[in-house]
Coordinates of C-alpha atoms and ligand atoms in Angstrom, one line a residue:
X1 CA 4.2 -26.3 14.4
X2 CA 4.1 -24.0 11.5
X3 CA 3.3 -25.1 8.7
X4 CA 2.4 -23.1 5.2
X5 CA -0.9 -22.1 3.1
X6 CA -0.6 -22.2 0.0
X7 CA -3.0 -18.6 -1.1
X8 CA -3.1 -19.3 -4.8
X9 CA -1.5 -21.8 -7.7
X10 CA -1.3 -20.5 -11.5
X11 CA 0.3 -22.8 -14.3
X12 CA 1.0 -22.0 -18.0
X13 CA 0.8 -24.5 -20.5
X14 CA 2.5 -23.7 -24.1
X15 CA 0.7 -23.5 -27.0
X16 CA 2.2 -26.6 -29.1
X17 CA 1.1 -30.1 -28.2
X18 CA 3.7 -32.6 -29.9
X19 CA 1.8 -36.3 -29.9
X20 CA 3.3 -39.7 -30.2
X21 CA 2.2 -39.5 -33.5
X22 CA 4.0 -36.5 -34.7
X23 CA 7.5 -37.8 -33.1
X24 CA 6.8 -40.9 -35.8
X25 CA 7.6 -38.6 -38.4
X26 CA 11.0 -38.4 -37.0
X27 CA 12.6 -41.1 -34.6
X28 CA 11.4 -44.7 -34.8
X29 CA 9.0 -45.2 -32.2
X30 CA 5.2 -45.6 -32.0
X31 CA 2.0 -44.4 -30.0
X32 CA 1.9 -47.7 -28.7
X33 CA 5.8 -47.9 -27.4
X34 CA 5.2 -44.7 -25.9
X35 CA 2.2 -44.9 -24.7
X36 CA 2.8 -48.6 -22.9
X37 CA 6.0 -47.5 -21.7
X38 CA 5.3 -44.3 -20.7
X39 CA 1.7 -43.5 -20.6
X40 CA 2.5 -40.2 -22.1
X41 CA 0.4 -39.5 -25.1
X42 CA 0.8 -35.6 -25.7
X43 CA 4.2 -33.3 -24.6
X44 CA 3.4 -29.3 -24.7
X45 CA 6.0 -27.4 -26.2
X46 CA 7.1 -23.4 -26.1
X47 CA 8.2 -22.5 -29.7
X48 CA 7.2 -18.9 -28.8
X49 CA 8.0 -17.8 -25.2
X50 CA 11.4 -18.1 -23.4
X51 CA 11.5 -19.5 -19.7
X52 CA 11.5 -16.5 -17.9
X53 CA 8.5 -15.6 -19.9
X54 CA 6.3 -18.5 -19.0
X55 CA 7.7 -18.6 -15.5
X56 CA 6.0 -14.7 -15.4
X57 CA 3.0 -16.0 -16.9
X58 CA 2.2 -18.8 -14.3
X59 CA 3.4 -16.0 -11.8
X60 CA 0.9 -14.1 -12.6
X61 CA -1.7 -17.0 -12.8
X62 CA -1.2 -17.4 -8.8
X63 CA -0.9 -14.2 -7.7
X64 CA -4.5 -13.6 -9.6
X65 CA -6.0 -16.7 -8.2
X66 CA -4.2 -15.9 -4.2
X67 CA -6.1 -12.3 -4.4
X68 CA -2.3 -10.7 -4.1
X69 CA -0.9 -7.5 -6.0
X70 CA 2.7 -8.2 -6.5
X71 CA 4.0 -5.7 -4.3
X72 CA 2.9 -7.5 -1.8
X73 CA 5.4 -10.4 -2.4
X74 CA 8.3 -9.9 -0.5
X75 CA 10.4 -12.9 -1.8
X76 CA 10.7 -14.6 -4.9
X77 CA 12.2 -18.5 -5.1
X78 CA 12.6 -19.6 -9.1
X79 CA 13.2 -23.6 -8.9
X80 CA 14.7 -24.1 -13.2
X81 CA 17.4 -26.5 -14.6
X82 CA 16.9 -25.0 -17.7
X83 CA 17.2 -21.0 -17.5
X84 CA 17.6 -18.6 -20.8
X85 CA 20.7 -17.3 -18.6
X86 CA 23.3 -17.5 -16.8
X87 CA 23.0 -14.6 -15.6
X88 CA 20.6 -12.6 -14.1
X89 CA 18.7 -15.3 -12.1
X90 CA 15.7 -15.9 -13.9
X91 CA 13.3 -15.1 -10.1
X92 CA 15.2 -11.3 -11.3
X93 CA 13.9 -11.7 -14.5
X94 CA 10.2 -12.6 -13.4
X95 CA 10.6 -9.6 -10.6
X96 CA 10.4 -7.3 -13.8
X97 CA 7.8 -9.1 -15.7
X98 CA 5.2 -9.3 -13.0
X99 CA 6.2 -5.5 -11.4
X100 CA 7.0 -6.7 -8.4
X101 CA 10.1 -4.5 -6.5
X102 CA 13.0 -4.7 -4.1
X103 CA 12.6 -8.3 -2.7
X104 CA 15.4 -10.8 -3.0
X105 CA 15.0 -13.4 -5.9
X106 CA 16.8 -16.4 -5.5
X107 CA 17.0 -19.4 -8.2
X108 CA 17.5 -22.9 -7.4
X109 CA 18.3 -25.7 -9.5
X110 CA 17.6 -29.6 -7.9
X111 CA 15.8 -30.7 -11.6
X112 CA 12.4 -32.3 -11.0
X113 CA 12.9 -32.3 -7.0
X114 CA 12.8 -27.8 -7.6
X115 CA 9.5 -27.6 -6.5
X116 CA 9.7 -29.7 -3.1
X117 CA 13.3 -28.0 -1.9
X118 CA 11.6 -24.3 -2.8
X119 CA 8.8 -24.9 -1.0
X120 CA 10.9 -25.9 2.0
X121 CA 12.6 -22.9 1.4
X122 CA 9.9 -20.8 1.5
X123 CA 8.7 -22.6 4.6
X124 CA 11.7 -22.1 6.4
X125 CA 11.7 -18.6 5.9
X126 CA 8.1 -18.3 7.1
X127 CA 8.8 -20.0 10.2
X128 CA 11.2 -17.4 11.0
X129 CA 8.7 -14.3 10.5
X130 CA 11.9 -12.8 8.0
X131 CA 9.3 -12.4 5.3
X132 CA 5.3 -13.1 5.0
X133 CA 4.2 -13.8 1.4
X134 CA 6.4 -15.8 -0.5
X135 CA 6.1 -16.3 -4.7
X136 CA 7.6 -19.7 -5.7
X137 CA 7.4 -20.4 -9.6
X138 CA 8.9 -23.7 -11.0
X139 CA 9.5 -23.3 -14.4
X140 CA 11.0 -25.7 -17.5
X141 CA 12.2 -25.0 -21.0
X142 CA 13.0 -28.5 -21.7
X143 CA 12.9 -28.7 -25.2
X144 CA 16.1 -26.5 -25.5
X145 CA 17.9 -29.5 -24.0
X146 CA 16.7 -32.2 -25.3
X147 CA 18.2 -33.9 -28.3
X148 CA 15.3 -35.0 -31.2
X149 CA 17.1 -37.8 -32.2
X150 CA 17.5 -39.4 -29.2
X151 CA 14.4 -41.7 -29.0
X152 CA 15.0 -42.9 -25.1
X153 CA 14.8 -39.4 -24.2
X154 CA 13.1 -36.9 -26.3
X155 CA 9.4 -38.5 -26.0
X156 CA 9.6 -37.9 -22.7
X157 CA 9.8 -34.2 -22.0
X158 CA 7.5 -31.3 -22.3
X159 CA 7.7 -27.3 -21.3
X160 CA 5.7 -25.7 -19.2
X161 CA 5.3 -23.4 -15.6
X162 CA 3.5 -23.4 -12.4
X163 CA 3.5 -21.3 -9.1
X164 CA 2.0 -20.8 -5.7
X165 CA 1.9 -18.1 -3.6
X166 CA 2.8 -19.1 0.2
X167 CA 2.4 -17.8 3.5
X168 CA 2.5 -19.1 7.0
X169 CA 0.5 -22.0 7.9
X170 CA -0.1 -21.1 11.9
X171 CA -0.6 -24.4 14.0
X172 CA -0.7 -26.5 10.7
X173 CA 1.6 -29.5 10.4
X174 CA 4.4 -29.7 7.6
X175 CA 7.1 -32.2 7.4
X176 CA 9.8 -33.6 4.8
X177 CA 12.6 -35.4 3.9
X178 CA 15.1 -34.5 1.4
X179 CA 18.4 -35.3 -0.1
X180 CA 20.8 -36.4 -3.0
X181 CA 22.9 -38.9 -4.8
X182 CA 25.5 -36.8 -6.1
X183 CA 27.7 -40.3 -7.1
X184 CA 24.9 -40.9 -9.5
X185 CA 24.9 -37.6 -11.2
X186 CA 26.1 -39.5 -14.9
X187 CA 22.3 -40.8 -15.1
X188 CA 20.9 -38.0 -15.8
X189 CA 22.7 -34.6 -17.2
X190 CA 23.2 -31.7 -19.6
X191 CA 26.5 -29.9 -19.6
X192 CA 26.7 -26.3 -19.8
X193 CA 27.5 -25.1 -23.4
X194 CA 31.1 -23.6 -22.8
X195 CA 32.3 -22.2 -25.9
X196 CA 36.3 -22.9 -26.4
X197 CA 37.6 -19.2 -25.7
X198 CA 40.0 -20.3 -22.9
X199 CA 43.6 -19.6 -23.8
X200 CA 45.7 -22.0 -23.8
X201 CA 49.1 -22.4 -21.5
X202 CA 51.1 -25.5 -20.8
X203 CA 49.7 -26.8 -17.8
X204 CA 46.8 -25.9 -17.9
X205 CA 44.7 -29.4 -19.7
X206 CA 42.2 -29.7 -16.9
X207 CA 40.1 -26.4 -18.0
X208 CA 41.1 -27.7 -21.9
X209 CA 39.4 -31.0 -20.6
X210 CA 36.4 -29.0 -19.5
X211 CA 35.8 -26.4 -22.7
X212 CA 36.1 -29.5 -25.3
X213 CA 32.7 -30.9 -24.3
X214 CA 31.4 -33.0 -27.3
X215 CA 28.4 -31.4 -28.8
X216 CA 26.5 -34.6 -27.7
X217 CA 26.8 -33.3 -23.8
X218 CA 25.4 -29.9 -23.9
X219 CA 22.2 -32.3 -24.9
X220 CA 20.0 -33.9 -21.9
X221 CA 21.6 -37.5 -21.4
X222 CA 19.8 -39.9 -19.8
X223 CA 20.9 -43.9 -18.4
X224 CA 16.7 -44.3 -18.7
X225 CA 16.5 -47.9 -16.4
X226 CA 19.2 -46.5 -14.0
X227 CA 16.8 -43.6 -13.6
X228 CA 14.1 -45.5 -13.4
X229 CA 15.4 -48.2 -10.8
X230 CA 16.3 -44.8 -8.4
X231 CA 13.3 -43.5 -9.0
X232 CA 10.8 -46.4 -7.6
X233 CA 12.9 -46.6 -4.4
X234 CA 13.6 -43.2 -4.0
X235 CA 9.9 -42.2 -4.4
X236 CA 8.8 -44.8 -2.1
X237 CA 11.8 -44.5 0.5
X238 CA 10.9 -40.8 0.5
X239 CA 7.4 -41.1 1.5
X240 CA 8.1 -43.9 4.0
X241 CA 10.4 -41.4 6.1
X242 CA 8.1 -38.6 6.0
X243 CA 5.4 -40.2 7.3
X244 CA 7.3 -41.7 9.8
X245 CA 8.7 -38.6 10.9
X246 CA 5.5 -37.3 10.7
X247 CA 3.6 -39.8 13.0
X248 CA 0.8 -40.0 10.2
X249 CA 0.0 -43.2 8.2
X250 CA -0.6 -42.8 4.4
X251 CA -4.5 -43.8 5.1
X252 CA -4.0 -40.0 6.8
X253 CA -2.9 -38.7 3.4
X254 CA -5.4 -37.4 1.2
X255 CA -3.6 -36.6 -2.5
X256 CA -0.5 -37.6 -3.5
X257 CA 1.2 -35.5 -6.2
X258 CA 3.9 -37.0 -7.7
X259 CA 6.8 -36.0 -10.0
X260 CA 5.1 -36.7 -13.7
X261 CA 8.3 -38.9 -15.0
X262 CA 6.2 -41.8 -16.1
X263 CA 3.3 -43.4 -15.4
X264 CA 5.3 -46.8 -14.8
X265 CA 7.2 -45.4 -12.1
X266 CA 4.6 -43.7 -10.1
X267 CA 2.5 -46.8 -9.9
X268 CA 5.0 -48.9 -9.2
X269 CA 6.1 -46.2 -6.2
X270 CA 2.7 -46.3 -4.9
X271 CA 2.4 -50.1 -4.9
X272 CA 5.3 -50.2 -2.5
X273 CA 3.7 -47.3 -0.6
X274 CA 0.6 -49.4 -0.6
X275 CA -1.4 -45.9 -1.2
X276 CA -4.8 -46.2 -3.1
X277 CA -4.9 -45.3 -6.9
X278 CA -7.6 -42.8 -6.7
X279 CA -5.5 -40.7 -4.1
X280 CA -3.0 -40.1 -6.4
X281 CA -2.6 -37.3 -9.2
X282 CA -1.5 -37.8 -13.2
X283 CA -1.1 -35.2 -15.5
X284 CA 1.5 -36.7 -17.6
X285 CA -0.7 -38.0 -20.6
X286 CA -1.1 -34.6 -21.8
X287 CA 1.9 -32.4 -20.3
X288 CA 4.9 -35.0 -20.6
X289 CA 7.6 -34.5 -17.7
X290 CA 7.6 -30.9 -17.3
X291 CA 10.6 -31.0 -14.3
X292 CA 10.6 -29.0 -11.6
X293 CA 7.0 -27.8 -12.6
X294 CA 4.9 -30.9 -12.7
X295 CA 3.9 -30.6 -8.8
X296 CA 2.9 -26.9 -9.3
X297 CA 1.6 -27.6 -12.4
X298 CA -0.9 -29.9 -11.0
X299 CA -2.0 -28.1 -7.8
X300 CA -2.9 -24.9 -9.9
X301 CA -5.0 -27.9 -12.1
X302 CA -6.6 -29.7 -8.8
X303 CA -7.4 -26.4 -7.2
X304 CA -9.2 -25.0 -10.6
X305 CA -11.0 -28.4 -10.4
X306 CA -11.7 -27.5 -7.0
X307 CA -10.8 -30.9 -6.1
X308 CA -7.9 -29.7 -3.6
X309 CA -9.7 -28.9 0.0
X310 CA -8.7 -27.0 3.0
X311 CA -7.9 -29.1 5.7
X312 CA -7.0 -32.0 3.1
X313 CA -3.0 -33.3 4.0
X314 CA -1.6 -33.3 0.8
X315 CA 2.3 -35.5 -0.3
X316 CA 4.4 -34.2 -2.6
X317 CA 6.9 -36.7 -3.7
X318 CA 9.5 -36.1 -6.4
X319 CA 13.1 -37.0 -7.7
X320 CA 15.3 -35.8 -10.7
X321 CA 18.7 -35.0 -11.8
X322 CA 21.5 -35.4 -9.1
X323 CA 20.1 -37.6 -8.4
X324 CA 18.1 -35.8 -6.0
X325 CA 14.6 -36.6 -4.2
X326 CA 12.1 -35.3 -1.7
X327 CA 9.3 -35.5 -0.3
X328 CA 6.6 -33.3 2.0
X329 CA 3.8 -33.8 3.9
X330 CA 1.4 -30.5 4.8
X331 CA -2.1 -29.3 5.5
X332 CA -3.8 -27.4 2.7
Ligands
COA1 N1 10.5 -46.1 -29.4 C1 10.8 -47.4 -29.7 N2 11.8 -48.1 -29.2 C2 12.6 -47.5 -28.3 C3 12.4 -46.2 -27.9 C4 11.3 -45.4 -28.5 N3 11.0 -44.2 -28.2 N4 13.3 -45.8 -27.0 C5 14.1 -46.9 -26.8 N5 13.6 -47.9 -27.6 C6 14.1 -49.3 -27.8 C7 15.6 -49.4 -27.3 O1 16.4 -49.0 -28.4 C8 15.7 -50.8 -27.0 O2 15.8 -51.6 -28.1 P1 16.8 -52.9 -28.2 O3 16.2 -53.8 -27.1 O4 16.6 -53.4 -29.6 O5 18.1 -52.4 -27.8 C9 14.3 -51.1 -26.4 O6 13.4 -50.1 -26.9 C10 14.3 -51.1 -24.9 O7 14.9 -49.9 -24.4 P2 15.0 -49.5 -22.9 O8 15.8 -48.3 -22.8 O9 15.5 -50.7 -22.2 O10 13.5 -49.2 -22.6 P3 12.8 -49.1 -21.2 O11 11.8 -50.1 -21.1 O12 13.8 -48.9 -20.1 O13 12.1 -47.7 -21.4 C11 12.3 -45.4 -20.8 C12 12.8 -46.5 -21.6 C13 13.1 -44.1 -21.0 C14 10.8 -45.1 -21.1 C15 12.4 -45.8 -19.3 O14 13.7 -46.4 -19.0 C16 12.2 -44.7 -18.3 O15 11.1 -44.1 -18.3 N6 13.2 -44.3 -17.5 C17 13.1 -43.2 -16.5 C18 13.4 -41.9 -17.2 C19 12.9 -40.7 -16.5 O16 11.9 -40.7 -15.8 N7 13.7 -39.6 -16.6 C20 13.3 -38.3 -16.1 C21 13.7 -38.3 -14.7 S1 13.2 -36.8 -13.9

């Protein structure tokens, strides 16, 4: 079986850190709420550089610590649900920031799953030989989303980016299980912000319907114990089918990385996964739920700490808006 190595990981963390504290001085809440129901103490915020602009800087974070020149990279995957643009792509926009030339740049958008359906991406198109070094960056600019009055949502997301630089894994194992529930998608959304420059014709009411989106909806909103419920399951479902397909027991497994959503959540996943605490990775005291670049986020953190070994088999498990969810098993 191929599988993938992952060369190098790079993250970029903002430069604001908004505590429980400071979100006192404008919703109702606490430290201890938060903290209790969360375990999130600090979310990082980008007042100063757009997405694109801290997806280039966690780009070039990976491609520093892989030992790669960016004209080597011969495909770029972007996992976002919350570009600067419609249009260009933002992998298009990273292209130019890092100097890299002429390879394809595609964007994908699966919310906090990004990172697991890029990298099967990227494996997929390393099993076929297509193209040999791959750049994926998962990056979030949550904050221009979320609404600050909103006290069920806002303490709970932060900004930030992460990438890895893939190639093919020869002989090395790699397995996962993904999917969607698109009849759940009211849990968890943020409209696009269509501005009301349609004409209007008889006939016509469904695009009217469309382009008068209250205000509210262009914010992130968020049913927080529907998302919740889906996520326990869908975390633990996730990982039960990949080992399975896998033929590997979790005592096999040594790091789980899990989607940062909540502390809550991921121990009450890994209690149904019956997978020892120590195995598994937080970040989410100091980040907040960064998306799509949580799991990136944290390799480039556990392979700085050198705690991440080759040979180890490492789970990602994830879900997010969709409702989507996934999960992979690989060799590092
Ligand atoms: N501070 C203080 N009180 C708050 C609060 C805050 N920040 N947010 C909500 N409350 C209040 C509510 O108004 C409610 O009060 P009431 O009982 O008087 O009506 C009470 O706390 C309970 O609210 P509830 O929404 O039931 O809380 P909860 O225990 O479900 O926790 C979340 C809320 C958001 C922390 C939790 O549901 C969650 O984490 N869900 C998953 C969200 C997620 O992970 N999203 C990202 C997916 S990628």
């Amino acid at each position: 079986m191929n599988g993938i190595t992952i060369l190098g990981a790079g993250g970029y963390n903002p430069s604001f850190a908004m505590t429980n504290e400071m979100l006192t001085e404008f919703i109702d809440t606490s430290d201890e709420w938060i903290s209790s129901r969360t375990g999130i103490k600090t979310r990082l915020m980008s007042p100063d550089k757009a997405n694109y602009q801290m997806a280039a800087e966690a780009a070039k974070a990976a491609l520093k610590s892989a030992g790669k020149t960016a004209e080597e990279i011969d495909f770029i995957i972007v996992s976002t649900c919350s570009p600067d643009f419609y249009y260009p792509n933002m992998a298009c926009l990273v292209q130019k920031q890092i100097g890299a030339t002429g390879c394809p740049c595609i964007d994908i958008n699966t919310a906090c799953t990004g990172f697991i359906n890029a990298l099967d991406i990227a494996r997929n198109y390393l099993a076929t030989g297509d193209y040999k070094t791959i750049l994926i960056v998962s990056s979030e600019r949550l904050s221009s989303h979320v609404d600050y009055n909103d006290r069920g949502s806002c303490i709970l997301f932060g900004d930030g980016a992460g990438a890895v630089v893939v190639e093919k894994g020869e002989d090395k194992p790699y397995y996962s299980i993904l999917g969607a529930e698109g009849d759940m998608f009211e849990a968890l959304y943020c409209k696009a912000n269509y501005k009301p420059n349609f004409p209007k014709f008889d006939g016509n009411e469904v695009f009217n319907e469309l382009i008068d989106t209250p205000e509210k909806e262009c914010y992130l909103q968020m049913d927080g114990k529907a998302v919740y419920k889906f996520a326990v399951d869908a975390m633990a479902n996730a990982v039960d089918k990949v080992l399975q397909k896998s033929g590997l027991t979790i005592d096999d497994i040594d790091l789980v990385v899990p989607h940062q959503a909540n502390i809550r959540i991921i121990q009450s996943a890994l209690k149904k996964m019956k997978v020892a605490d120590e195995k598994v990775f937080t970040n989410l005291e100091n980040h907040g739920n960064t998306s799509s670049a949580c799991i990136p986020v944290g390799l480039s953190e556990l392979m700085e700490s050198g705690r991440l070994k080759r040979g180890m088999k490492i789970c990602l498990v994830g879900f997010g808006a969709g409702l989507t969810y996934g999960a992979c098993i690989f060799e590092y």
